[in-house]
Short mmCIF file of N, CA and C in Angstrom, two decimals:
data_model
loop_
_atom_site.label_atom_id
_atom_site.label_comp_id
_atom_site.label_asym_id
_atom_site.label_seq_id
_atom_site.Cartn_x
_atom_site.Cartn_y
_atom_site.Cartn_z
N MET A 1 110.29 65.39 117.19
CA MET A 1 110.83 66.74 117.42
C MET A 1 110.46 67.64 116.26
N LYS A 2 109.97 68.81 116.58
CA LYS A 2 109.56 69.78 115.56
C LYS A 2 110.83 70.42 114.95
N THR A 3 110.89 70.50 113.64
CA THR A 3 112.03 71.11 112.94
C THR A 3 111.70 72.32 112.12
N PHE A 4 110.42 72.81 112.25
CA PHE A 4 110.02 73.99 111.47
C PHE A 4 108.86 74.62 112.19
N ASP A 5 108.53 75.89 111.78
CA ASP A 5 107.40 76.64 112.25
C ASP A 5 106.92 77.51 111.10
N VAL A 6 105.57 77.61 110.92
CA VAL A 6 105.02 78.44 109.91
C VAL A 6 104.20 79.55 110.58
N GLN A 7 104.53 80.79 110.19
CA GLN A 7 103.82 81.93 110.73
C GLN A 7 103.44 82.91 109.59
N SER A 8 102.39 83.64 109.80
CA SER A 8 101.97 84.59 108.76
C SER A 8 101.39 85.83 109.38
N VAL A 9 101.31 86.85 108.52
CA VAL A 9 100.77 88.12 108.95
C VAL A 9 100.03 88.76 107.76
N GLY A 10 98.89 89.36 108.06
CA GLY A 10 98.17 90.17 107.02
C GLY A 10 98.77 91.54 106.99
N ILE A 11 98.95 92.06 105.81
CA ILE A 11 99.55 93.45 105.66
C ILE A 11 98.65 94.24 104.72
N ASP A 12 98.22 95.37 105.16
CA ASP A 12 97.35 96.22 104.37
C ASP A 12 98.17 97.04 103.37
N ARG A 13 98.78 96.34 102.43
CA ARG A 13 99.54 96.97 101.34
C ARG A 13 99.38 96.02 100.15
N PRO A 14 99.43 96.52 98.93
CA PRO A 14 99.35 95.72 97.73
C PRO A 14 100.52 94.72 97.62
N PHE A 15 100.25 93.60 97.00
CA PHE A 15 101.16 92.50 96.78
C PHE A 15 102.51 93.06 96.28
N GLU A 16 102.49 93.95 95.23
CA GLU A 16 103.70 94.46 94.62
C GLU A 16 104.58 95.18 95.59
N ASP A 17 104.00 95.95 96.50
CA ASP A 17 104.78 96.72 97.51
C ASP A 17 105.38 95.75 98.53
N VAL A 18 104.60 94.81 99.03
CA VAL A 18 105.07 93.91 100.05
C VAL A 18 106.18 92.99 99.43
N PHE A 19 105.93 92.43 98.27
CA PHE A 19 106.89 91.57 97.63
C PHE A 19 108.17 92.33 97.32
N GLY A 20 108.07 93.50 96.76
CA GLY A 20 109.25 94.31 96.41
C GLY A 20 110.13 94.61 97.64
N PHE A 21 109.51 94.94 98.74
CA PHE A 21 110.25 95.28 99.93
C PHE A 21 110.96 94.06 100.52
N ILE A 22 110.25 92.96 100.66
CA ILE A 22 110.82 91.75 101.27
C ILE A 22 111.85 91.11 100.36
N ALA A 23 111.66 91.17 99.08
CA ALA A 23 112.58 90.49 98.13
C ALA A 23 113.91 91.19 97.99
N ASP A 24 114.03 92.41 98.48
CA ASP A 24 115.29 93.12 98.47
C ASP A 24 116.11 92.79 99.71
N PRO A 25 117.18 91.99 99.61
CA PRO A 25 117.91 91.58 100.80
C PRO A 25 118.47 92.77 101.61
N ALA A 26 118.69 93.95 100.98
CA ALA A 26 119.15 95.09 101.68
C ALA A 26 118.16 95.54 102.77
N ASN A 27 116.92 95.16 102.64
CA ASN A 27 115.87 95.52 103.61
C ASN A 27 115.84 94.58 104.83
N LEU A 28 116.49 93.47 104.79
CA LEU A 28 116.47 92.53 105.88
C LEU A 28 116.74 93.18 107.26
N PRO A 29 117.79 94.00 107.36
CA PRO A 29 118.02 94.63 108.66
C PRO A 29 116.94 95.58 109.12
N LYS A 30 116.07 96.05 108.21
CA LYS A 30 115.00 96.95 108.61
C LYS A 30 113.87 96.24 109.32
N TRP A 31 113.73 94.91 109.11
CA TRP A 31 112.60 94.22 109.74
C TRP A 31 112.97 92.96 110.52
N THR A 32 114.26 92.54 110.44
CA THR A 32 114.72 91.44 111.23
C THR A 32 115.89 91.87 112.12
N HIS A 33 115.93 91.37 113.30
CA HIS A 33 117.05 91.65 114.18
C HIS A 33 118.23 90.78 113.94
N ALA A 34 118.04 89.73 113.12
CA ALA A 34 119.12 88.76 112.85
C ALA A 34 120.21 89.34 111.96
N PHE A 35 119.92 90.40 111.18
CA PHE A 35 120.88 90.89 110.20
C PHE A 35 121.35 92.27 110.59
N LYS A 36 122.68 92.42 110.67
CA LYS A 36 123.26 93.75 110.84
C LYS A 36 123.33 94.48 109.51
N SER A 37 123.61 93.73 108.42
CA SER A 37 123.65 94.21 107.07
C SER A 37 123.41 93.05 106.12
N ALA A 38 122.96 93.42 104.89
CA ALA A 38 122.72 92.34 103.90
C ALA A 38 122.76 92.98 102.51
N ASP A 39 123.18 92.21 101.53
CA ASP A 39 123.14 92.60 100.16
C ASP A 39 122.86 91.35 99.32
N ALA A 40 123.01 91.43 98.03
CA ALA A 40 122.64 90.33 97.13
C ALA A 40 123.42 89.06 97.36
N THR A 41 124.64 89.14 97.94
CA THR A 41 125.50 87.93 98.02
C THR A 41 126.00 87.66 99.46
N SER A 42 125.90 88.58 100.37
CA SER A 42 126.43 88.39 101.72
C SER A 42 125.65 89.16 102.76
N ALA A 43 125.93 88.83 104.02
CA ALA A 43 125.25 89.45 105.11
C ALA A 43 126.15 89.36 106.34
N GLU A 44 125.81 90.17 107.30
CA GLU A 44 126.34 90.06 108.66
C GLU A 44 125.24 89.61 109.57
N LEU A 45 125.34 88.40 110.12
CA LEU A 45 124.35 87.85 110.98
C LEU A 45 124.65 88.20 112.44
N VAL A 46 123.69 88.69 113.17
CA VAL A 46 123.89 89.03 114.57
C VAL A 46 123.73 87.82 115.41
N THR A 47 124.76 87.56 116.24
CA THR A 47 124.70 86.41 117.17
C THR A 47 125.03 86.90 118.56
N PRO A 48 124.84 86.13 119.58
CA PRO A 48 125.21 86.53 120.93
C PRO A 48 126.71 86.85 121.04
N ASN A 49 127.51 86.26 120.19
CA ASN A 49 128.98 86.46 120.19
C ASN A 49 129.43 87.53 119.23
N GLY A 50 128.48 88.34 118.64
CA GLY A 50 128.87 89.38 117.74
C GLY A 50 128.41 89.07 116.30
N ALA A 51 128.71 89.96 115.35
CA ALA A 51 128.31 89.78 113.96
C ALA A 51 129.19 88.73 113.25
N VAL A 52 128.52 87.88 112.48
CA VAL A 52 129.25 86.81 111.74
C VAL A 52 129.01 87.05 110.28
N PRO A 53 130.05 87.10 109.45
CA PRO A 53 129.81 87.22 107.98
C PRO A 53 129.35 85.90 107.42
N ILE A 54 128.33 85.98 106.59
CA ILE A 54 127.77 84.76 105.92
C ILE A 54 127.59 85.04 104.43
N LYS A 55 127.51 83.98 103.70
CA LYS A 55 127.09 84.08 102.28
C LYS A 55 125.54 84.04 102.26
N LEU A 56 124.96 84.92 101.50
CA LEU A 56 123.48 84.93 101.41
C LEU A 56 123.03 84.82 99.95
N GLU A 57 122.14 83.91 99.76
CA GLU A 57 121.56 83.73 98.44
C GLU A 57 120.04 83.96 98.55
N THR A 58 119.54 84.98 97.84
CA THR A 58 118.13 85.23 97.86
C THR A 58 117.51 84.78 96.52
N SER A 59 116.54 83.93 96.60
CA SER A 59 115.86 83.38 95.43
C SER A 59 114.42 83.90 95.40
N THR A 60 114.07 84.66 94.35
CA THR A 60 112.70 85.20 94.31
C THR A 60 111.99 84.79 93.02
N HIS A 61 110.68 84.67 93.10
CA HIS A 61 109.84 84.37 91.97
C HIS A 61 108.60 85.25 92.08
N GLY A 62 108.61 86.42 91.47
CA GLY A 62 107.51 87.39 91.59
C GLY A 62 106.17 86.87 91.15
N ALA A 63 106.18 86.08 90.12
CA ALA A 63 104.87 85.62 89.56
C ALA A 63 104.10 84.76 90.58
N ILE A 64 104.77 84.10 91.48
CA ILE A 64 104.11 83.26 92.48
C ILE A 64 104.35 83.77 93.90
N GLY A 65 105.20 84.79 94.02
CA GLY A 65 105.37 85.47 95.32
C GLY A 65 106.36 84.83 96.28
N THR A 66 107.20 83.91 95.78
CA THR A 66 108.13 83.28 96.74
C THR A 66 109.44 84.09 96.92
N ILE A 67 109.92 84.05 98.12
CA ILE A 67 111.18 84.70 98.54
C ILE A 67 111.86 83.74 99.48
N ASP A 68 112.98 83.13 99.04
CA ASP A 68 113.69 82.18 99.86
C ASP A 68 115.12 82.63 100.04
N TRP A 69 115.68 82.22 101.21
CA TRP A 69 117.07 82.57 101.49
C TRP A 69 117.84 81.34 101.88
N LEU A 70 119.10 81.21 101.35
CA LEU A 70 120.06 80.21 101.80
C LEU A 70 121.23 80.97 102.39
N MET A 71 121.57 80.56 103.60
CA MET A 71 122.66 81.23 104.35
C MET A 71 123.77 80.22 104.62
N THR A 72 124.96 80.51 104.11
CA THR A 72 126.08 79.63 104.33
C THR A 72 127.02 80.30 105.37
N PHE A 73 127.20 79.50 106.47
CA PHE A 73 128.00 80.01 107.58
C PHE A 73 129.47 79.74 107.44
N PRO A 74 130.27 80.40 108.20
CA PRO A 74 131.74 80.21 108.04
C PRO A 74 132.18 78.76 108.19
N ASP A 75 131.45 77.95 109.01
CA ASP A 75 131.84 76.57 109.15
C ASP A 75 131.32 75.64 108.03
N GLY A 76 130.66 76.27 107.03
CA GLY A 76 130.15 75.50 105.92
C GLY A 76 128.71 75.03 106.11
N SER A 77 128.16 75.14 107.26
CA SER A 77 126.75 74.70 107.48
C SER A 77 125.85 75.69 106.74
N VAL A 78 124.68 75.19 106.36
CA VAL A 78 123.75 75.98 105.58
C VAL A 78 122.39 76.04 106.30
N GLY A 79 121.87 77.23 106.42
CA GLY A 79 120.51 77.43 106.95
C GLY A 79 119.59 77.96 105.86
N ALA A 80 118.31 77.71 105.98
CA ALA A 80 117.38 78.11 104.95
C ALA A 80 116.14 78.72 105.57
N ALA A 81 115.53 79.63 104.86
CA ALA A 81 114.23 80.23 105.22
C ALA A 81 113.44 80.39 103.97
N TYR A 82 112.17 80.06 104.07
CA TYR A 82 111.28 80.08 102.91
C TYR A 82 110.10 80.98 103.22
N SER A 83 109.67 81.76 102.24
CA SER A 83 108.54 82.64 102.47
C SER A 83 107.75 82.90 101.21
N ARG A 84 106.57 83.48 101.39
CA ARG A 84 105.69 83.76 100.25
C ARG A 84 104.75 84.93 100.59
N VAL A 85 104.59 85.80 99.59
CA VAL A 85 103.63 86.85 99.65
C VAL A 85 102.48 86.44 98.77
N THR A 86 101.26 86.53 99.31
CA THR A 86 100.07 86.15 98.62
C THR A 86 99.09 87.32 98.60
N PRO A 87 98.58 87.72 97.40
CA PRO A 87 97.57 88.77 97.35
C PRO A 87 96.33 88.38 98.14
N ASP A 88 95.73 89.35 98.82
CA ASP A 88 94.52 89.10 99.60
C ASP A 88 93.53 90.21 99.29
N GLY A 89 93.01 90.17 98.05
CA GLY A 89 92.08 91.21 97.62
C GLY A 89 92.84 92.46 97.21
N ALA A 90 92.08 93.50 96.99
CA ALA A 90 92.66 94.77 96.55
C ALA A 90 93.39 95.46 97.67
N GLY A 91 94.71 95.67 97.44
CA GLY A 91 95.47 96.46 98.42
C GLY A 91 95.91 95.73 99.66
N ARG A 92 95.72 94.41 99.73
CA ARG A 92 96.15 93.67 100.90
C ARG A 92 96.95 92.46 100.51
N SER A 93 97.78 92.00 101.46
CA SER A 93 98.66 90.83 101.23
C SER A 93 98.77 89.99 102.47
N ILE A 94 99.15 88.74 102.29
CA ILE A 94 99.49 87.88 103.38
C ILE A 94 100.93 87.46 103.22
N TYR A 95 101.70 87.61 104.24
CA TYR A 95 103.09 87.17 104.18
C TYR A 95 103.23 85.96 105.10
N SER A 96 103.67 84.82 104.47
CA SER A 96 103.88 83.58 105.20
C SER A 96 105.36 83.26 105.26
N PHE A 97 105.82 82.81 106.40
CA PHE A 97 107.25 82.53 106.58
C PHE A 97 107.39 81.14 107.18
N VAL A 98 108.23 80.30 106.54
CA VAL A 98 108.50 78.98 107.06
C VAL A 98 109.88 79.06 107.70
N LEU A 99 109.87 78.95 109.00
CA LEU A 99 111.10 79.04 109.81
C LEU A 99 111.65 77.62 109.98
N MET A 100 112.83 77.39 109.46
CA MET A 100 113.47 76.10 109.60
C MET A 100 114.39 76.08 110.78
N ALA A 101 114.55 74.95 111.42
CA ALA A 101 115.45 74.86 112.55
C ALA A 101 116.87 75.28 112.12
N PRO A 102 117.60 75.97 112.96
CA PRO A 102 118.92 76.42 112.65
C PRO A 102 119.88 75.23 112.58
N PRO A 103 121.02 75.40 111.87
CA PRO A 103 121.95 74.29 111.76
C PRO A 103 122.81 74.23 113.07
N VAL A 104 122.19 73.66 114.10
CA VAL A 104 122.85 73.48 115.40
C VAL A 104 122.79 72.04 115.80
N PRO A 105 123.61 71.66 116.77
CA PRO A 105 123.58 70.24 117.21
C PRO A 105 122.19 69.83 117.70
N LEU A 106 121.86 68.57 117.49
CA LEU A 106 120.53 68.04 117.83
C LEU A 106 120.09 68.38 119.26
N GLU A 107 120.97 68.32 120.20
CA GLU A 107 120.59 68.60 121.60
C GLU A 107 120.15 70.03 121.80
N ALA A 108 120.56 70.95 120.95
CA ALA A 108 120.19 72.37 121.05
C ALA A 108 119.07 72.74 120.18
N LEU A 109 118.64 71.81 119.32
CA LEU A 109 117.63 72.11 118.27
C LEU A 109 116.32 72.65 118.84
N GLU A 110 115.71 71.95 119.79
CA GLU A 110 114.41 72.33 120.27
C GLU A 110 114.36 73.73 120.84
N GLY A 111 115.35 74.03 121.71
CA GLY A 111 115.45 75.37 122.32
C GLY A 111 115.74 76.45 121.32
N ALA A 112 116.58 76.17 120.37
CA ALA A 112 116.92 77.17 119.32
C ALA A 112 115.72 77.54 118.48
N LEU A 113 114.97 76.50 118.08
CA LEU A 113 113.80 76.77 117.20
C LEU A 113 112.73 77.50 118.03
N SER A 114 112.52 77.13 119.28
CA SER A 114 111.53 77.76 120.10
C SER A 114 111.82 79.28 120.25
N ALA A 115 113.08 79.57 120.53
CA ALA A 115 113.47 80.97 120.72
C ALA A 115 113.26 81.74 119.39
N GLN A 116 113.61 81.11 118.28
CA GLN A 116 113.45 81.80 116.97
C GLN A 116 111.98 81.99 116.62
N MET A 117 111.11 81.11 117.04
CA MET A 117 109.66 81.28 116.83
C MET A 117 109.14 82.56 117.45
N ASP A 118 109.60 82.78 118.72
CA ASP A 118 109.14 83.98 119.38
C ASP A 118 109.67 85.26 118.73
N ILE A 119 110.92 85.16 118.31
CA ILE A 119 111.54 86.34 117.62
C ILE A 119 110.79 86.61 116.33
N LEU A 120 110.50 85.56 115.54
CA LEU A 120 109.84 85.72 114.23
C LEU A 120 108.48 86.35 114.45
N ALA A 121 107.74 85.94 115.42
CA ALA A 121 106.42 86.56 115.68
C ALA A 121 106.54 88.06 115.89
N ARG A 122 107.51 88.46 116.66
CA ARG A 122 107.72 89.97 116.85
C ARG A 122 108.19 90.64 115.56
N GLU A 123 109.03 89.94 114.80
CA GLU A 123 109.49 90.56 113.55
C GLU A 123 108.41 90.69 112.55
N LEU A 124 107.49 89.78 112.44
CA LEU A 124 106.38 89.88 111.50
C LEU A 124 105.44 91.03 111.92
N THR A 125 105.23 91.19 113.20
CA THR A 125 104.42 92.33 113.69
C THR A 125 105.12 93.62 113.34
N GLY A 126 106.45 93.72 113.47
CA GLY A 126 107.20 94.87 113.11
C GLY A 126 107.19 95.14 111.62
N LEU A 127 107.28 94.08 110.80
CA LEU A 127 107.24 94.22 109.34
C LEU A 127 105.85 94.81 108.94
N LYS A 128 104.79 94.32 109.54
CA LYS A 128 103.46 94.81 109.21
C LYS A 128 103.38 96.32 109.56
N ALA A 129 103.87 96.73 110.71
CA ALA A 129 103.85 98.11 111.11
C ALA A 129 104.71 98.97 110.17
N LEU A 130 105.88 98.50 109.80
CA LEU A 130 106.74 99.23 108.91
C LEU A 130 106.10 99.48 107.52
N LEU A 131 105.54 98.40 106.97
CA LEU A 131 104.97 98.53 105.60
C LEU A 131 103.62 99.24 105.58
N GLU A 132 102.90 99.27 106.70
CA GLU A 132 101.62 99.96 106.73
C GLU A 132 101.75 101.44 107.16
N ALA A 133 102.96 101.82 107.57
CA ALA A 133 103.19 103.21 108.03
C ALA A 133 103.09 104.21 106.91
#
């Protein structure tokens, strides 16, 4: 059973611009539909049952371009997302995102990851459009 998915998008903007935008957790609601709001320590995650407050930890390393998130849910379960911005010549970047399966029961895992893969593909297309505008 697959427990992760890796997707990427080329963005016609310099590394510093792309990294700076994505590394700021306050920008998450601008390019992902999963977040109603976010800051350095917390977020409101959008679910089919409404917004859920979570703890959010954003870990960044500008020298190598990594931006990772740990999300602690009210029930104590923890979800993770890992990403990286890579320079691609002058004025271009590649954004890669490792989507991990959500912390759901095993029987729901396959469907949940599959649905999130489709959502991520649309969000990366939206992120590209937003940053290139």
